[in-house]
Amino acid sequence: MNGKSLYISAAILAVGGVAAFQWRDELLGRVSSVHTTASINASGLGSRVSFDPNPVRTHAALSPSASRVTQSEAPVVEPPVTVPVIDGSQEPTLARVQRAAPVAPDTTPSSPPVVDESALRYFAAQGDTARLQAEIARLKALYPSWTPPADPLAVPELRDPQLDAMWQLYANGRYAEVRKAIADRQAVEAGWQPPPNLLEMVDLAEARQRLVNSSDLKQYNAVVDTASSNPGLLTCGEVDVLWRLAEAFARTNRPERARDAYTYVLSNCDGAGDRLATVQKASVLLPIAMMEDLLSKEKPGADGQLEFEPIRDDLARQLVAQAGEDKEATVPSTYLMRLERLAESNKLASDALLLGWYNLRRNNMENAEKWFRQAKMADDSASASQGLALALIARNAPREAEDVMYKWRASSDDSRKTYLAATANLLALDPPVALEPEVLKRIAEEAVAQKDATTAQEFGWYSRAFEQPQLALQWFSTALGWKADDEASAYGLALTYQGLNNVAEVRRLQQQWGARSQRILDVGRPEPQNAQSVARSAGSAPQAETVAVRGNDVAYTQYANTVSPRQSRVESQSRPSRKTSRCAPSFNPDSLPPQQALQQGWCLMEANKPAEALKAFGSALKGGQEAVRSDAAYGQSLAYLRMGLTDNAAISATKAGMDKRKATELQIAILTDRALAAYQNKQYEKALILLDQRARFATERTDLMVIRGYAYLNLKRYGEAVQVFEGPASTGQRDAVRGLATARDARPSNGPRGG
């Protein structure tokens, strides 16, 4: 389009654009009388602004392409009729200040209006169509009888390079320099005055800058003050200003005023993008009841679809997300059902997650589990796994919860807490379940890494359930080391010492805890409690049956698949001799020389703190003489064995050379643990092989002979089972006697021998 045709088209648009001033009519006139709720009270203090029903109106943009004016563009100049004045108090002070619009000259036919067309010619010369159209519209509103020139450049004028420079500074957004240029010229040329529209446009542009800066700095009261002083900014051409004013109202607890501002845009502005954005912004700030009022103003699009339909989907997501954070929040059923339909049809993990957290927060675990599983299937994420684990824990399925969360345990603090909650609940199952060695290993490693006293305590009860008192002592002591006021662990420790007839330790614990715990004082007394009525902090400790026969499967559960009581014997016979000394588990062993770090490790082992001892032994392994490193590797292996981490113990045993005696003792301990683990996993052949390997280094203990007998029994090798059971049964060993009777009854010959 050439320059002249551009100007002609702009003039034609200006004539037809008078109808666009109806936007301002809506704000200043009809909004006050017909749509009272949509009138904008810029003061926001309880009274509404009364507008003149017949204002003088202008608008900055007459085409959709120019519907929004940036700071670098010419601002809308609309002479305000009435403006609210806000004082600094909190009470409404709504004084009307009548601002006179520029007085138009006499417009009789013999005296055509004198119109300042300087801005018109400047924008035309620059080819700035948007500003040209805005200026024609402004002048047409001020001077209704004025006719814009078909070609503004053809109108004779005296060139004024200085004024052109001022307009250029304005176009570049350099408003302070515009004012300086005006002042400089007035100082040189007495009586020179700039075009009135230049000053008006600079005033409005600076007001917009102040309002935007206040909004960005979250100075919302300043936003309201600026808007009330410059109502020329409150037009569809300044929709961003209207959004910022609405937000300022909402952020200062005036949602009704915010609703009015959004309503004005929807009632008067036609830009599809602006209307959609208005509802989107409102949805973040307004309650659902007000949002429904705004949504009722939607219009059908060219395709027949309602323009706000996508917003309803997003609004449903937003409402459910908020309710997922706040269990007191309510979601209308229409929006909840809408999101459920979206989640089922689109299969988006994000939608399913929102529904999962919403249901979890309301203890609807069945639906929560359903949606979290769908989310995890679509995208295996930490959030989906955490939500699913929490739902599983709630319905007493911690085994799956632990498995689900293990992969994501380190993704966040919340994920780690969820994993540890799953492990504690898993160990606390009643009746207890025999867990796989790798599961116990990873739970123990995480508990040690995080120093989680709750999981350590549950390990203590778990060990008691499987009749491993020495291991229970270690875990209860570890829990108390991490949480000194853990009364439940102290109680478990007292019960375990009582079961081992260690009266001195029971008395020590009763002296330490008696003033805080009656049940610890009652340990060992005939009434009201005894070892058969062990109560945890939340109920009874699990008790395991010694032998359970399920069909042809005989499950021997006296020993758990971690560490057996023989551990204390190995340590007492094999560790270097030393004097008992006090040690500080909180002391950093890395700052000690290797020999002192080694002594610190043994001291901590003496204090039943294997987790802390690991660090000390690890520090000693980093340097020092070969003998120190050998003892450190040996101590580290024993610490791992005491914590039930057999594989770690085997690895530590290879870190430094050991003498034959120590290496043999560790080999015996490791083979014992692995044999017990294989048996617990029903790998009976493997258990027998490991027991045979152990027998090469040491005579088989009675308890292991019983394990061997039950392994034969489960493999239906009844004759060999009878032979193994006869030895310990002759000494009155209860489990051996039961096993011997079971094996004899199961033999086909049903005789004293044979198989």
mmCIF file of C-alpha atoms in Angstrom, residues 446-702:
data_model
loop_
_atom_site.group_PDB
_atom_site.id
_atom_site.type_symbol
_atom_site.label_atom_id
_atom_site.label_comp_id
_atom_site.label_asym_id
_atom_site.label_seq_id
_atom_site.Cartn_x
_atom_site.Cartn_y
_atom_site.Cartn_z
ATOM 1 C CA GLU A 446 18.543 -46.067 53.608
ATOM 2 C CA ALA A 447 17.710 -46.031 57.312
ATOM 3 C CA VAL A 448 21.394 -45.695 58.160
ATOM 4 C CA ALA A 449 21.991 -43.056 55.495
ATOM 5 C CA GLN A 450 19.097 -40.936 56.763
ATOM 6 C CA LYS A 451 19.512 -41.852 60.444
ATOM 7 C CA ASP A 452 15.817 -42.624 60.568
ATOM 8 C CA ALA A 453 14.995 -43.615 64.120
ATOM 9 C CA THR A 454 11.496 -44.843 63.261
ATOM 10 C CA THR A 455 12.719 -47.432 60.767
ATOM 11 C CA ALA A 456 15.524 -48.466 63.128
ATOM 12 C CA GLN A 457 12.990 -48.989 65.892
ATOM 13 C CA GLU A 458 10.805 -51.110 63.606
ATOM 14 C CA PHE A 459 13.881 -53.165 62.695
ATOM 15 C CA GLY A 460 14.204 -53.835 66.411
ATOM 16 C CA TRP A 461 10.635 -55.103 66.708
ATOM 17 C CA TYR A 462 11.059 -57.053 63.462
ATOM 18 C CA SER A 463 14.147 -58.778 64.865
ATOM 19 C CA ARG A 464 12.293 -59.647 68.042
ATOM 20 C CA ALA A 465 9.459 -61.125 66.015
ATOM 21 C CA PHE A 466 11.914 -63.488 64.372
ATOM 22 C CA GLU A 467 13.597 -64.242 67.710
ATOM 23 C CA GLN A 468 16.870 -62.443 67.040
ATOM 24 C CA PRO A 469 17.418 -60.623 70.314
ATOM 25 C CA GLN A 470 21.017 -59.603 69.645
ATOM 26 C CA LEU A 471 20.034 -57.913 66.390
ATOM 27 C CA ALA A 472 17.065 -56.300 68.128
ATOM 28 C CA LEU A 473 19.449 -54.831 70.724
ATOM 29 C CA GLN A 474 21.558 -53.321 67.946
ATOM 30 C CA TRP A 475 18.634 -51.680 66.185
ATOM 31 C CA PHE A 476 16.952 -50.370 69.335
ATOM 32 C CA SER A 477 20.277 -48.916 70.474
ATOM 33 C CA THR A 478 20.835 -47.360 67.054
ATOM 34 C CA ALA A 479 17.386 -45.767 67.145
ATOM 35 C CA LEU A 480 18.133 -44.282 70.569
ATOM 36 C CA GLY A 481 21.457 -42.989 69.289
ATOM 37 C CA TRP A 482 19.633 -41.095 66.550
ATOM 38 C CA LYS A 483 16.714 -40.020 68.743
ATOM 39 C CA ALA A 484 17.569 -39.986 72.423
ATOM 40 C CA ASP A 485 13.979 -39.430 73.561
ATOM 41 C CA ASP A 486 12.528 -42.404 71.648
ATOM 42 C CA GLU A 487 10.673 -44.095 74.507
ATOM 43 C CA ALA A 488 9.369 -46.931 72.311
ATOM 44 C CA SER A 489 12.929 -47.965 71.409
ATOM 45 C CA ALA A 490 13.973 -47.796 75.057
ATOM 46 C CA TYR A 491 11.003 -50.008 75.911
ATOM 47 C CA GLY A 492 11.956 -52.500 73.203
ATOM 48 C CA LEU A 493 15.527 -52.481 74.478
ATOM 49 C CA ALA A 494 14.362 -53.180 78.044
ATOM 50 C CA LEU A 495 12.133 -56.055 76.909
ATOM 51 C CA THR A 496 14.964 -57.577 74.896
ATOM 52 C CA TYR A 497 17.427 -57.359 77.798
ATOM 53 C CA GLN A 498 14.778 -58.915 80.027
ATOM 54 C CA GLY A 499 14.416 -61.789 77.571
ATOM 55 C CA LEU A 500 18.191 -62.310 77.707
ATOM 56 C CA ASN A 501 18.118 -62.249 81.539
ATOM 57 C CA ASN A 502 20.395 -59.182 81.557
ATOM 58 C CA VAL A 503 19.023 -57.737 84.781
ATOM 59 C CA ALA A 504 21.698 -55.061 85.085
ATOM 60 C CA GLU A 505 20.797 -53.433 81.778
ATOM 61 C CA VAL A 506 17.096 -53.602 82.566
ATOM 62 C CA ARG A 507 17.716 -51.819 85.871
ATOM 63 C CA ARG A 508 19.860 -49.195 84.136
ATOM 64 C CA LEU A 509 17.082 -48.451 81.640
ATOM 65 C CA GLN A 510 14.475 -48.341 84.405
ATOM 66 C CA GLN A 511 16.554 -45.814 86.331
ATOM 67 C CA GLN A 512 17.009 -43.719 83.177
ATOM 68 C CA TRP A 513 13.403 -43.889 81.947
ATOM 69 C CA GLY A 514 11.347 -44.680 85.041
ATOM 70 C CA ALA A 515 10.212 -41.114 85.579
ATOM 71 C CA ARG A 516 8.956 -40.911 81.977
ATOM 72 C CA SER A 517 7.618 -44.402 81.234
ATOM 73 C CA GLN A 518 5.567 -46.614 83.490
ATOM 74 C CA ARG A 519 5.734 -49.538 81.096
ATOM 75 C CA ILE A 520 9.545 -49.557 81.224
ATOM 76 C CA LEU A 521 9.315 -49.654 85.025
ATOM 77 C CA ASP A 522 6.950 -52.628 84.709
ATOM 78 C CA VAL A 523 9.397 -54.717 82.633
ATOM 79 C CA GLY A 524 10.322 -57.847 84.555
ATOM 80 C CA ARG A 525 7.527 -57.520 87.077
ATOM 81 C CA PRO A 526 4.871 -60.256 87.302
ATOM 82 C CA GLU A 527 2.121 -57.775 86.565
ATOM 83 C CA PRO A 528 0.697 -56.147 84.569
ATOM 84 C CA GLN A 529 2.896 -57.027 81.598
ATOM 85 C CA ASN A 530 5.186 -59.829 80.573
ATOM 86 C CA ALA A 531 7.147 -60.854 77.553
ATOM 87 C CA GLN A 532 4.096 -62.446 75.979
ATOM 88 C CA SER A 533 2.140 -59.171 75.978
ATOM 89 C CA VAL A 534 4.732 -56.980 74.375
ATOM 90 C CA ALA A 535 3.156 -53.713 73.321
ATOM 91 C CA ARG A 536 4.737 -51.345 70.876
ATOM 92 C CA SER A 537 3.851 -47.693 70.894
ATOM 93 C CA ALA A 538 1.001 -48.532 68.519
ATOM 94 C CA GLY A 539 0.154 -52.110 69.481
ATOM 95 C CA SER A 540 1.602 -55.557 70.135
ATOM 96 C CA ALA A 541 4.929 -56.649 68.782
ATOM 97 C CA PRO A 542 4.535 -59.402 66.208
ATOM 98 C CA GLN A 543 5.100 -62.921 67.481
ATOM 99 C CA ALA A 544 6.252 -65.568 65.023
ATOM 100 C CA GLU A 545 5.295 -69.192 65.186
ATOM 101 C CA THR A 546 8.304 -71.432 65.376
ATOM 102 C CA VAL A 547 7.019 -73.955 62.854
ATOM 103 C CA ALA A 548 4.158 -73.510 60.427
ATOM 104 C CA VAL A 549 3.121 -76.360 58.139
ATOM 105 C CA ARG A 550 1.210 -75.347 55.010
ATOM 106 C CA GLY A 551 0.466 -78.472 53.031
ATOM 107 C CA ASN A 552 3.831 -79.959 52.099
ATOM 108 C CA ASP A 553 5.721 -76.723 52.906
ATOM 109 C CA VAL A 554 7.338 -76.479 56.316
ATOM 110 C CA ALA A 555 8.422 -72.910 57.067
ATOM 111 C CA TYR A 556 10.925 -72.561 59.858
ATOM 112 C CA THR A 557 10.876 -68.937 61.039
ATOM 113 C CA GLN A 558 12.917 -68.875 64.183
ATOM 114 C CA TYR A 559 15.728 -67.016 62.413
ATOM 115 C CA ALA A 560 15.314 -63.961 60.194
ATOM 116 C CA ASN A 561 17.291 -63.493 57.029
ATOM 117 C CA THR A 562 19.617 -60.887 58.473
ATOM 118 C CA VAL A 563 22.078 -61.644 61.298
ATOM 119 C CA SER A 564 21.888 -64.446 63.829
ATOM 120 C CA PRO A 565 22.704 -64.266 67.548
ATOM 121 C CA ARG A 566 26.073 -65.874 66.958
ATOM 122 C CA GLN A 567 27.324 -62.481 65.880
ATOM 123 C CA SER A 568 28.194 -61.397 69.407
ATOM 124 C CA ARG A 569 30.281 -64.531 69.879
ATOM 125 C CA VAL A 570 32.289 -63.890 66.728
ATOM 126 C CA GLU A 571 33.027 -60.333 67.775
ATOM 127 C CA SER A 572 33.911 -61.124 71.358
ATOM 128 C CA GLN A 573 36.344 -63.841 70.310
ATOM 129 C CA SER A 574 37.989 -62.066 67.408
ATOM 130 C CA ARG A 575 38.259 -58.298 67.789
ATOM 131 C CA PRO A 576 41.533 -56.801 69.048
ATOM 132 C CA SER A 577 41.836 -56.566 72.783
ATOM 133 C CA ARG A 578 41.374 -53.052 74.129
ATOM 134 C CA LYS A 579 40.260 -51.204 77.184
ATOM 135 C CA THR A 580 36.731 -49.934 77.193
ATOM 136 C CA SER A 581 36.749 -46.181 76.682
ATOM 137 C CA ARG A 582 34.211 -43.464 76.188
ATOM 138 C CA CYS A 583 33.688 -42.305 72.614
ATOM 139 C CA ALA A 584 31.627 -39.601 70.952
ATOM 140 C CA PRO A 585 29.624 -40.895 67.983
ATOM 141 C CA SER A 586 29.121 -37.321 66.811
ATOM 142 C CA PHE A 587 32.889 -36.728 66.558
ATOM 143 C CA ASN A 588 34.078 -36.561 62.955
ATOM 144 C CA PRO A 589 36.407 -39.580 62.469
ATOM 145 C CA ASP A 590 37.881 -38.094 59.271
ATOM 146 C CA SER A 591 39.806 -35.602 61.400
ATOM 147 C CA LEU A 592 41.514 -38.393 63.381
ATOM 148 C CA PRO A 593 44.733 -40.232 62.554
ATOM 149 C CA PRO A 594 44.082 -43.802 61.274
ATOM 150 C CA GLN A 595 44.995 -45.479 64.584
ATOM 151 C CA GLN A 596 42.664 -43.225 66.593
ATOM 152 C CA ALA A 597 39.900 -43.652 64.018
ATOM 153 C CA LEU A 598 40.285 -47.434 64.424
ATOM 154 C CA GLN A 599 39.994 -47.134 68.200
ATOM 155 C CA GLN A 600 36.959 -44.903 67.751
ATOM 156 C CA GLY A 601 35.363 -47.621 65.586
ATOM 157 C CA TRP A 602 35.877 -50.347 68.185
ATOM 158 C CA CYS A 603 34.611 -48.016 70.900
ATOM 159 C CA LEU A 604 31.422 -47.414 68.943
ATOM 160 C CA MET A 605 30.988 -51.140 68.358
ATOM 161 C CA GLU A 606 31.306 -51.633 72.103
ATOM 162 C CA ALA A 607 28.551 -49.025 72.522
ATOM 163 C CA ASN A 608 26.314 -50.912 70.064
ATOM 164 C CA LYS A 609 26.498 -48.164 67.433
ATOM 165 C CA PRO A 610 27.531 -50.033 64.264
ATOM 166 C CA ALA A 611 26.248 -47.333 61.914
ATOM 167 C CA GLU A 612 28.626 -44.752 63.406
ATOM 168 C CA ALA A 613 31.391 -47.334 63.680
ATOM 169 C CA LEU A 614 31.279 -47.831 59.901
ATOM 170 C CA LYS A 615 32.429 -44.251 59.378
ATOM 171 C CA ALA A 616 35.291 -44.593 61.835
ATOM 172 C CA PHE A 617 36.502 -47.838 60.285
ATOM 173 C CA GLY A 618 36.180 -46.300 56.833
ATOM 174 C CA SER A 619 38.402 -43.386 57.906
ATOM 175 C CA ALA A 620 40.990 -45.793 59.308
ATOM 176 C CA LEU A 621 41.003 -47.677 55.989
ATOM 177 C CA LYS A 622 42.128 -44.567 54.114
ATOM 178 C CA GLY A 623 45.634 -44.585 55.523
ATOM 179 C CA GLY A 624 47.918 -45.954 58.158
ATOM 180 C CA GLN A 625 49.970 -49.095 58.386
ATOM 181 C CA GLU A 626 48.869 -52.410 56.928
ATOM 182 C CA ALA A 627 47.965 -53.765 60.371
ATOM 183 C CA VAL A 628 45.673 -50.785 61.017
ATOM 184 C CA ARG A 629 44.002 -51.144 57.642
ATOM 185 C CA SER A 630 43.542 -54.898 58.204
ATOM 186 C CA ASP A 631 41.868 -54.334 61.568
ATOM 187 C CA ALA A 632 39.719 -51.559 60.069
ATOM 188 C CA ALA A 633 38.508 -53.810 57.245
ATOM 189 C CA TYR A 634 37.744 -56.511 59.772
ATOM 190 C CA GLY A 635 35.845 -54.082 62.012
ATOM 191 C CA GLN A 636 33.904 -52.694 59.069
ATOM 192 C CA SER A 637 32.875 -56.215 58.056
ATOM 193 C CA LEU A 638 31.662 -56.932 61.584
ATOM 194 C CA ALA A 639 29.696 -53.681 61.659
ATOM 195 C CA TYR A 640 27.965 -54.571 58.423
ATOM 196 C CA LEU A 641 27.202 -58.050 59.737
ATOM 197 C CA ARG A 642 25.760 -56.597 62.916
ATOM 198 C CA MET A 643 23.419 -54.468 60.787
ATOM 199 C CA GLY A 644 22.378 -57.416 58.628
ATOM 200 C CA LEU A 645 24.198 -56.277 55.469
ATOM 201 C CA THR A 646 25.965 -59.497 54.566
ATOM 202 C CA ASP A 647 27.012 -58.557 51.021
ATOM 203 C CA ASN A 648 28.568 -55.331 52.254
ATOM 204 C CA ALA A 649 30.441 -57.292 54.872
ATOM 205 C CA ALA A 650 31.871 -59.610 52.209
ATOM 206 C CA ILE A 651 33.055 -56.620 50.170
ATOM 207 C CA SER A 652 34.689 -54.963 53.170
ATOM 208 C CA ALA A 653 36.549 -58.176 53.954
ATOM 209 C CA THR A 654 38.475 -57.797 50.686
ATOM 210 C CA LYS A 655 39.587 -54.179 51.265
ATOM 211 C CA ALA A 656 42.756 -55.087 53.170
ATOM 212 C CA GLY A 657 44.769 -58.203 53.927
ATOM 213 C CA MET A 658 43.780 -60.121 57.054
ATOM 214 C CA ASP A 659 45.413 -62.879 58.968
ATOM 215 C CA LYS A 660 44.010 -66.355 58.400
ATOM 216 C CA ARG A 661 42.130 -66.490 61.700
ATOM 217 C CA LYS A 662 40.171 -63.292 61.089
ATOM 218 C CA ALA A 663 39.470 -64.180 57.479
ATOM 219 C CA THR A 664 38.142 -67.597 58.547
ATOM 220 C CA GLU A 665 35.895 -66.100 61.205
ATOM 221 C CA LEU A 666 34.411 -63.647 58.706
ATOM 222 C CA GLN A 667 33.954 -66.403 56.149
ATOM 223 C CA ILE A 668 32.054 -68.474 58.708
ATOM 224 C CA ALA A 669 29.835 -65.531 59.640
ATOM 225 C CA ILE A 670 29.099 -64.623 56.029
ATOM 226 C CA LEU A 671 28.313 -68.212 55.032
ATOM 227 C CA THR A 672 26.022 -68.527 58.048
ATOM 228 C CA ASP A 673 24.076 -65.425 57.093
ATOM 229 C CA ARG A 674 23.772 -66.495 53.477
ATOM 230 C CA ALA A 675 22.595 -69.961 54.435
ATOM 231 C CA LEU A 676 19.893 -68.486 56.653
ATOM 232 C CA ALA A 677 18.855 -66.073 53.906
ATOM 233 C CA ALA A 678 18.645 -68.865 51.348
ATOM 234 C CA TYR A 679 16.465 -70.882 53.689
ATOM 235 C CA GLN A 680 14.148 -67.939 54.333
ATOM 236 C CA ASN A 681 13.781 -67.532 50.561
ATOM 237 C CA LYS A 682 12.862 -71.235 50.291
ATOM 238 C CA GLN A 683 16.066 -71.940 48.365
ATOM 239 C CA TYR A 684 16.619 -75.133 50.295
ATOM 240 C CA GLU A 685 19.229 -76.698 48.017
ATOM 241 C CA LYS A 686 21.277 -73.485 48.146
ATOM 242 C CA ALA A 687 20.948 -73.379 51.935
ATOM 243 C CA LEU A 688 22.318 -76.926 52.208
ATOM 244 C CA ILE A 689 25.254 -76.088 49.907
ATOM 245 C CA LEU A 690 26.122 -73.014 51.996
ATOM 246 C CA LEU A 691 25.866 -75.016 55.217
ATOM 247 C CA ASP A 692 28.193 -77.632 53.737
ATOM 248 C CA GLN A 693 30.667 -74.876 52.823
ATOM 249 C CA ARG A 694 30.487 -73.495 56.335
ATOM 250 C CA ALA A 695 31.070 -76.958 57.804
ATOM 251 C CA ARG A 696 34.526 -76.965 56.174
ATOM 252 C CA PHE A 697 35.588 -74.127 58.493
ATOM 253 C CA ALA A 698 33.720 -74.851 61.734
ATOM 254 C CA THR A 699 31.644 -77.462 63.515
ATOM 255 C CA GLU A 700 27.949 -77.001 62.856
ATOM 256 C CA ARG A 701 26.068 -75.402 65.722
ATOM 257 C CA THR A 702 22.815 -76.874 67.044
#
